[in-house]
mmCIF file of C-alpha atoms in Angstrom:
data_model
loop_
_atom_site.group_PDB
_atom_site.id
_atom_site.type_symbol
_atom_site.label_atom_id
_atom_site.label_comp_id
_atom_site.label_asym_id
_atom_site.label_seq_id
_atom_site.Cartn_x
_atom_site.Cartn_y
_atom_site.Cartn_z
ATOM 1 C CA MET Z 1 0.000 0.000 0.000
ATOM 2 C CA LYS Z 2 1.198 3.513 -0.778
ATOM 3 C CA TYR Z 3 1.025 6.302 1.770
ATOM 4 C CA TYR Z 4 1.672 9.789 0.404
ATOM 5 C CA TYR Z 5 3.571 12.012 2.799
ATOM 6 C CA ASP Z 6 5.271 15.298 3.626
ATOM 7 C CA PHE Z 7 7.274 15.150 6.867
ATOM 8 C CA HIS Z 8 8.835 18.604 6.927
ATOM 9 C CA MET Z 9 6.750 21.735 7.315
ATOM 10 C CA HIS Z 10 6.613 24.738 9.607
ATOM 11 C CA SER Z 11 3.667 26.340 11.336
ATOM 12 C CA ALA Z 12 3.252 29.922 12.523
ATOM 13 C CA LEU Z 13 5.320 28.883 15.547
ATOM 14 C CA SER Z 14 8.481 29.051 13.453
ATOM 15 C CA PRO Z 15 9.369 32.729 13.024
ATOM 16 C CA CYS Z 16 10.000 32.070 9.323
ATOM 17 C CA GLY Z 17 6.633 30.307 8.938
ATOM 18 C CA ASP Z 18 3.697 32.212 7.486
ATOM 19 C CA ASN Z 19 0.964 33.073 9.989
ATOM 20 C CA ASP Z 20 -1.531 31.251 7.759
ATOM 21 C CA MET Z 21 0.311 28.014 8.603
ATOM 22 C CA THR Z 22 -2.132 27.140 11.364
ATOM 23 C CA PRO Z 23 -2.950 23.602 12.556
ATOM 24 C CA ASN Z 24 -6.272 23.454 10.708
ATOM 25 C CA ASN Z 25 -5.004 25.127 7.550
ATOM 26 C CA ILE Z 26 -2.068 22.726 7.366
ATOM 27 C CA ALA Z 27 -4.187 19.619 7.970
ATOM 28 C CA ASN Z 28 -6.876 20.616 5.496
ATOM 29 C CA MET Z 29 -4.391 21.675 2.819
ATOM 30 C CA ALA Z 30 -2.736 18.272 3.186
ATOM 31 C CA VAL Z 31 -6.101 16.603 2.605
ATOM 32 C CA LEU Z 32 -6.791 18.805 -0.431
ATOM 33 C CA LYS Z 33 -3.440 17.782 -1.854
ATOM 34 C CA GLY Z 34 -4.166 14.094 -1.308
ATOM 35 C CA LEU Z 35 -1.622 13.380 1.415
ATOM 36 C CA ASP Z 36 -2.078 10.550 3.910
ATOM 37 C CA ILE Z 37 0.605 11.403 6.484
ATOM 38 C CA ILE Z 38 2.283 14.678 7.373
ATOM 39 C CA ALA Z 39 4.607 15.858 10.122
ATOM 40 C CA LEU Z 40 4.755 19.241 11.775
ATOM 41 C CA SER Z 41 8.438 20.006 12.324
ATOM 42 C CA ASP Z 42 8.885 23.531 13.605
ATOM 43 C CA HIS Z 43 12.287 24.904 14.522
ATOM 44 C CA ASN Z 44 13.391 23.606 17.934
ATOM 45 C CA SER Z 45 9.837 23.317 19.301
ATOM 46 C CA CYS Z 46 6.741 21.129 19.098
ATOM 47 C CA ARG Z 47 4.311 23.471 20.853
ATOM 48 C CA ASN Z 48 1.829 23.436 17.934
ATOM 49 C CA ALA Z 49 2.068 19.689 17.286
ATOM 50 C CA ALA Z 50 -0.747 18.586 19.615
ATOM 51 C CA ALA Z 51 -3.198 21.029 18.008
ATOM 52 C CA ALA Z 52 -2.104 19.905 14.534
ATOM 53 C CA MET Z 53 -2.591 16.249 15.473
ATOM 54 C CA GLU Z 54 -6.133 16.989 16.631
ATOM 55 C CA ALA Z 55 -6.838 18.987 13.472
ATOM 56 C CA GLY Z 56 -5.495 16.066 11.458
ATOM 57 C CA ARG Z 57 -7.808 13.598 13.161
ATOM 58 C CA GLU Z 58 -10.792 15.772 12.275
ATOM 59 C CA ALA Z 59 -9.611 16.346 8.695
ATOM 60 C CA GLY Z 60 -8.645 12.728 8.022
ATOM 61 C CA VAL Z 61 -4.853 12.925 7.784
ATOM 62 C CA ILE Z 62 -2.250 11.443 10.133
ATOM 63 C CA VAL Z 63 -0.112 14.155 11.744
ATOM 64 C CA VAL Z 64 3.224 13.128 13.234
ATOM 65 C CA PRO Z 65 4.747 15.344 15.952
ATOM 66 C CA GLY Z 66 8.252 16.460 15.057
ATOM 67 C CA MET Z 67 10.883 19.173 15.231
ATOM 68 C CA GLU Z 68 13.670 20.480 13.064
ATOM 69 C CA VAL Z 69 16.484 20.695 15.600
ATOM 70 C CA GLU Z 70 19.616 22.713 14.866
ATOM 71 C CA SER Z 71 22.885 21.338 16.218
ATOM 72 C CA VAL Z 72 25.822 23.312 17.567
ATOM 73 C CA GLU Z 73 27.477 22.765 14.157
ATOM 74 C CA GLU Z 74 24.438 24.492 12.580
ATOM 75 C CA VAL Z 75 23.188 21.233 11.072
ATOM 76 C CA HIS Z 76 19.430 20.841 10.695
ATOM 77 C CA ILE Z 77 18.127 17.474 11.840
ATOM 78 C CA LEU Z 78 14.543 16.335 11.317
ATOM 79 C CA THR Z 79 13.200 14.517 14.375
ATOM 80 C CA LEU Z 80 9.912 12.577 14.331
ATOM 81 C CA PHE Z 81 8.118 10.976 17.270
ATOM 82 C CA PRO Z 82 5.446 8.327 17.900
ATOM 83 C CA ASP Z 83 3.342 10.534 20.187
ATOM 84 C CA ILE Z 84 3.197 14.017 21.650
ATOM 85 C CA GLU Z 85 4.691 12.916 24.981
ATOM 86 C CA SER Z 86 7.849 11.707 23.245
ATOM 87 C CA ALA Z 87 8.095 14.930 21.266
ATOM 88 C CA GLU Z 88 7.671 17.012 24.412
ATOM 89 C CA LYS Z 89 10.420 15.025 26.143
ATOM 90 C CA MET Z 90 12.759 15.924 23.300
ATOM 91 C CA GLU Z 91 11.559 19.530 23.320
ATOM 92 C CA LYS Z 92 12.517 19.848 26.990
ATOM 93 C CA THR Z 93 16.099 18.837 26.159
ATOM 94 C CA VAL Z 94 16.215 21.181 23.178
ATOM 95 C CA THR Z 95 14.833 24.123 25.163
ATOM 96 C CA GLU Z 96 17.404 23.589 27.918
ATOM 97 C CA ASN Z 97 20.127 23.786 25.290
ATOM 98 C CA LEU Z 98 18.936 26.851 23.370
ATOM 99 C CA PRO Z 99 20.907 30.060 23.930
ATOM 100 C CA PRO Z 100 19.000 32.836 25.747
ATOM 101 C CA VAL Z 101 18.410 35.031 22.711
ATOM 102 C CA ARG Z 102 15.145 36.967 22.725
ATOM 103 C CA ASN Z 103 13.122 36.917 19.519
ATOM 104 C CA ARG Z 104 12.810 40.194 17.645
ATOM 105 C CA GLU Z 105 9.416 39.901 15.958
ATOM 106 C CA ASP Z 106 10.107 42.905 13.746
ATOM 107 C CA ILE Z 107 13.167 41.139 12.333
ATOM 108 C CA PHE Z 108 12.545 37.400 12.558
ATOM 109 C CA GLY Z 109 8.759 37.096 12.734
ATOM 110 C CA GLU Z 110 6.192 36.027 15.305
ATOM 111 C CA GLN Z 111 6.363 32.674 17.128
ATOM 112 C CA LEU Z 112 2.697 31.858 17.687
ATOM 113 C CA ILE Z 113 1.357 29.036 19.853
ATOM 114 C CA LEU Z 114 -2.074 28.032 18.537
ATOM 115 C CA ASP Z 115 -4.854 25.806 19.852
ATOM 116 C CA LYS Z 116 -7.003 23.294 17.969
ATOM 117 C CA ASN Z 117 -9.244 26.153 16.783
ATOM 118 C CA ASP Z 118 -6.281 28.145 15.411
ATOM 119 C CA GLU Z 119 -6.641 30.692 18.195
ATOM 120 C CA GLU Z 120 -3.467 32.231 19.586
ATOM 121 C CA VAL Z 121 -2.834 31.037 23.134
ATOM 122 C CA GLY Z 122 0.713 32.300 23.590
ATOM 123 C CA ARG Z 123 4.040 33.205 22.058
ATOM 124 C CA ILE Z 124 7.553 31.907 22.574
ATOM 125 C CA ASP Z 125 9.930 34.702 23.509
ATOM 126 C CA ASN Z 126 13.212 32.841 23.042
ATOM 127 C CA LEU Z 127 14.365 32.835 19.410
ATOM 128 C CA LEU Z 128 13.716 29.406 17.934
ATOM 129 C CA ILE Z 129 15.922 29.715 14.850
ATOM 130 C CA SER Z 130 19.107 29.428 16.870
ATOM 131 C CA ALA Z 131 21.670 26.663 17.005
ATOM 132 C CA THR Z 132 21.358 24.580 20.158
ATOM 133 C CA MET Z 133 24.358 23.567 22.236
ATOM 134 C CA LEU Z 134 23.733 19.926 21.250
ATOM 135 C CA THR Z 135 26.031 18.157 18.812
ATOM 136 C CA SER Z 136 24.557 16.196 15.926
ATOM 137 C CA GLU Z 137 25.491 12.985 17.733
ATOM 138 C CA GLN Z 138 23.687 14.156 20.867
ATOM 139 C CA ILE Z 139 20.537 15.074 18.931
ATOM 140 C CA PHE Z 140 20.391 11.606 17.400
ATOM 141 C CA ALA Z 141 20.905 9.996 20.801
ATOM 142 C CA GLU Z 142 18.328 12.202 22.539
ATOM 143 C CA ALA Z 143 15.711 11.627 19.827
ATOM 144 C CA LEU Z 144 16.208 7.869 20.105
ATOM 145 C CA ASP Z 145 16.038 8.030 23.893
ATOM 146 C CA ALA Z 146 12.742 9.916 23.635
ATOM 147 C CA GLY Z 147 11.330 7.162 21.414
ATOM 148 C CA GLY Z 148 11.707 8.900 18.068
ATOM 149 C CA ILE Z 149 13.947 8.924 15.044
ATOM 150 C CA ALA Z 150 16.393 11.522 13.730
ATOM 151 C CA ILE Z 151 17.025 12.160 10.033
ATOM 152 C CA PRO Z 152 19.666 14.431 8.455
ATOM 153 C CA ALA Z 153 17.577 17.190 6.878
ATOM 154 C CA HIS Z 154 17.895 18.422 3.273
ATOM 155 C CA VAL Z 155 21.383 16.941 2.865
ATOM 156 C CA ASP Z 156 21.639 18.353 -0.664
ATOM 157 C CA LYS Z 157 21.515 21.983 0.486
ATOM 158 C CA THR Z 158 24.643 24.122 0.637
ATOM 159 C CA SER Z 159 23.901 25.359 4.135
ATOM 160 C CA TYR Z 160 22.484 23.917 7.365
ATOM 161 C CA SER Z 161 22.970 20.354 6.139
ATOM 162 C CA MET Z 162 25.130 17.558 7.491
ATOM 163 C CA ILE Z 163 27.001 17.289 4.203
ATOM 164 C CA SER Z 164 27.656 21.024 3.762
ATOM 165 C CA ASN Z 165 28.682 21.624 7.372
ATOM 166 C CA LEU Z 166 30.351 18.357 8.378
ATOM 167 C CA GLY Z 167 31.433 17.065 4.966
ATOM 168 C CA ALA Z 168 29.923 13.629 5.533
ATOM 169 C CA ILE Z 169 27.669 11.646 7.819
ATOM 170 C CA PRO Z 170 29.732 10.871 10.947
ATOM 171 C CA GLU Z 171 30.461 7.168 11.302
ATOM 172 C CA ASP Z 172 29.268 7.048 14.905
ATOM 173 C CA ILE Z 173 25.744 8.224 14.028
ATOM 174 C CA ASP Z 174 23.231 5.479 13.239
ATOM 175 C CA VAL Z 175 21.435 7.032 10.273
ATOM 176 C CA LYS Z 176 18.435 5.041 9.032
ATOM 177 C CA LEU Z 177 17.464 7.366 6.189
ATOM 178 C CA ILE Z 178 18.174 10.843 4.834
ATOM 179 C CA GLU Z 179 16.087 13.719 3.537
ATOM 180 C CA LEU Z 180 16.454 15.461 0.179
ATOM 181 C CA SER Z 181 14.807 18.772 -0.610
ATOM 182 C CA ALA Z 182 11.788 18.611 -2.886
ATOM 183 C CA LYS Z 183 13.501 19.883 -6.039
ATOM 184 C CA CYS Z 184 16.782 18.034 -5.645
ATOM 185 C CA ASP Z 185 18.060 16.209 -8.732
ATOM 186 C CA ALA Z 186 18.835 12.995 -6.883
ATOM 187 C CA ASP Z 187 20.754 11.332 -9.714
ATOM 188 C CA SER Z 188 23.150 14.267 -10.047
ATOM 189 C CA PHE Z 189 23.497 14.626 -6.288
ATOM 190 C CA PHE Z 190 24.374 10.968 -5.766
ATOM 191 C CA VAL Z 191 27.017 11.154 -8.513
ATOM 192 C CA ASN Z 192 28.882 13.616 -6.308
ATOM 193 C CA TYR Z 193 28.055 11.775 -3.078
ATOM 194 C CA PRO Z 194 27.800 8.088 -4.055
ATOM 195 C CA GLY Z 195 28.019 6.919 -0.462
ATOM 196 C CA LEU Z 196 24.616 8.465 0.275
ATOM 197 C CA ALA Z 197 22.827 6.565 -2.487
ATOM 198 C CA ASP Z 198 22.536 3.506 -0.252
ATOM 199 C CA TYR Z 199 20.328 5.330 2.240
ATOM 200 C CA PRO Z 200 16.555 5.413 1.747
ATOM 201 C CA HIS Z 201 15.744 9.050 1.064
ATOM 202 C CA LEU Z 202 12.692 11.117 1.858
ATOM 203 C CA ARG Z 203 11.606 14.067 -0.236
ATOM 204 C CA ASP Z 204 9.925 16.781 1.811
ATOM 205 C CA SER Z 205 8.703 20.287 1.112
ATOM 206 C CA ASP Z 206 10.159 22.192 4.097
ATOM 207 C CA ALA Z 207 7.003 24.259 3.601
ATOM 208 C CA HIS Z 208 6.727 27.674 5.226
ATOM 209 C CA PHE Z 209 3.626 28.610 3.226
ATOM 210 C CA LEU Z 210 0.463 26.608 2.558
ATOM 211 C CA TRP Z 211 1.043 26.453 -1.192
ATOM 212 C CA ASP Z 212 4.481 24.878 -0.662
ATOM 213 C CA ILE Z 213 3.101 21.740 0.984
ATOM 214 C CA SER Z 214 3.884 18.730 -1.198
ATOM 215 C CA GLU Z 215 1.517 17.481 -3.843
ATOM 216 C CA ARG Z 216 0.523 13.801 -3.950
ATOM 217 C CA LEU Z 217 3.905 12.666 -5.305
ATOM 218 C CA ASN Z 218 6.154 11.122 -2.676
ATOM 219 C CA TYR Z 219 5.124 7.896 -0.990
ATOM 220 C CA ILE Z 220 6.048 5.130 1.394
ATOM 221 C CA SER Z 221 5.100 1.729 0.050
ATOM 222 C CA THR Z 222 4.753 -1.043 2.627
ATOM 223 C CA GLU Z 223 2.732 -4.137 3.412
ATOM 224 C CA LYS Z 224 2.371 -2.919 6.979
ATOM 225 C CA GLN Z 225 -0.530 -0.689 7.954
ATOM 226 C CA ILE Z 226 0.298 2.852 9.035
ATOM 227 C CA THR Z 227 -2.551 3.948 11.265
ATOM 228 C CA ASP Z 228 -0.908 6.605 13.418
ATOM 229 C CA ALA Z 229 2.404 8.300 14.214
ATOM 230 C CA GLY Z 230 3.519 5.345 16.307
ATOM 231 C CA SER Z 231 3.199 2.800 13.517
ATOM 232 C CA LEU Z 232 5.067 5.116 11.146
ATOM 233 C CA ILE Z 233 8.001 5.583 13.534
ATOM 234 C CA GLU Z 234 8.116 1.835 14.212
ATOM 235 C CA LEU Z 235 8.361 1.240 10.463
ATOM 236 C CA LEU Z 236 11.071 3.847 9.862
ATOM 237 C CA LYS Z 237 13.161 2.620 12.796
ATOM 238 C CA GLY Z 238 13.033 -0.946 11.503
ATOM 239 C CA PRO Z 239 14.785 -2.597 8.553
ATOM 240 C CA CYS Z 240 14.600 -0.596 5.327
ATOM 241 C CA GLU Z 241 13.518 -3.784 3.530
ATOM 242 C CA ALA Z 242 10.113 -3.346 5.190
ATOM 243 C CA TYR Z 243 9.289 -0.297 3.083
ATOM 244 C CA GLU Z 244 10.117 1.529 -0.137
ATOM 245 C CA LEU Z 245 10.354 5.262 -0.667
ATOM 246 C CA GLY Z 246 9.351 6.440 -4.106
ATOM 247 C CA SER Z 247 7.843 9.240 -6.145
ATOM 248 C CA ASP Z 248 5.234 9.472 -8.886
ATOM 249 C CA ASP Z 249 7.024 12.514 -10.333
#
């Protein structure tokens, strides 16, 4: 069975995310685009994930709680979790390791916490688009300890990626799969980095605006049923032979 996905998008909580990226707008846009599973992965926080999961249940799309965590080396790492409690455990670690830099809304944008009805219930004052004091290795270990999975984000990009900033995937990190940006020419990329071709690779939108959310193109094909975030994470943490990542593009 094919499940169409987009695991990397930002809500109005991320200062770079458009304020129209609310839990209900995201969930319903995903349904309009024919997606089965999405993940909300704001910068260094999951405070809007619970509302998005509830909006997803009402709209008919699975929403996975996640975060895009930035390491001390300024590497972006996509973290996905089986439930909101696991995500919040990881968020606590991330928050404790964020530098005390106050957000300037006039420069960086608002960081809105929204409820299930898309109503503002708070704002985060500490700037979320900062590098944490956690190394890439620590982020992988902490995500695993919380029950989730960590994935090197947009490895083809020339900034904020594990390849651009570290030169390679460190040997002591247990990487299950990698993420390519939506418009990456995978064949050309893997010519330059042949060692990465052996990893299963996601293609995500990294959407900051509603219209950037992926179309019904990228899928996970598996004989196992994906019914919620937990079953997805269990699949991705298991042997790659249990699923196939592909695209209709």
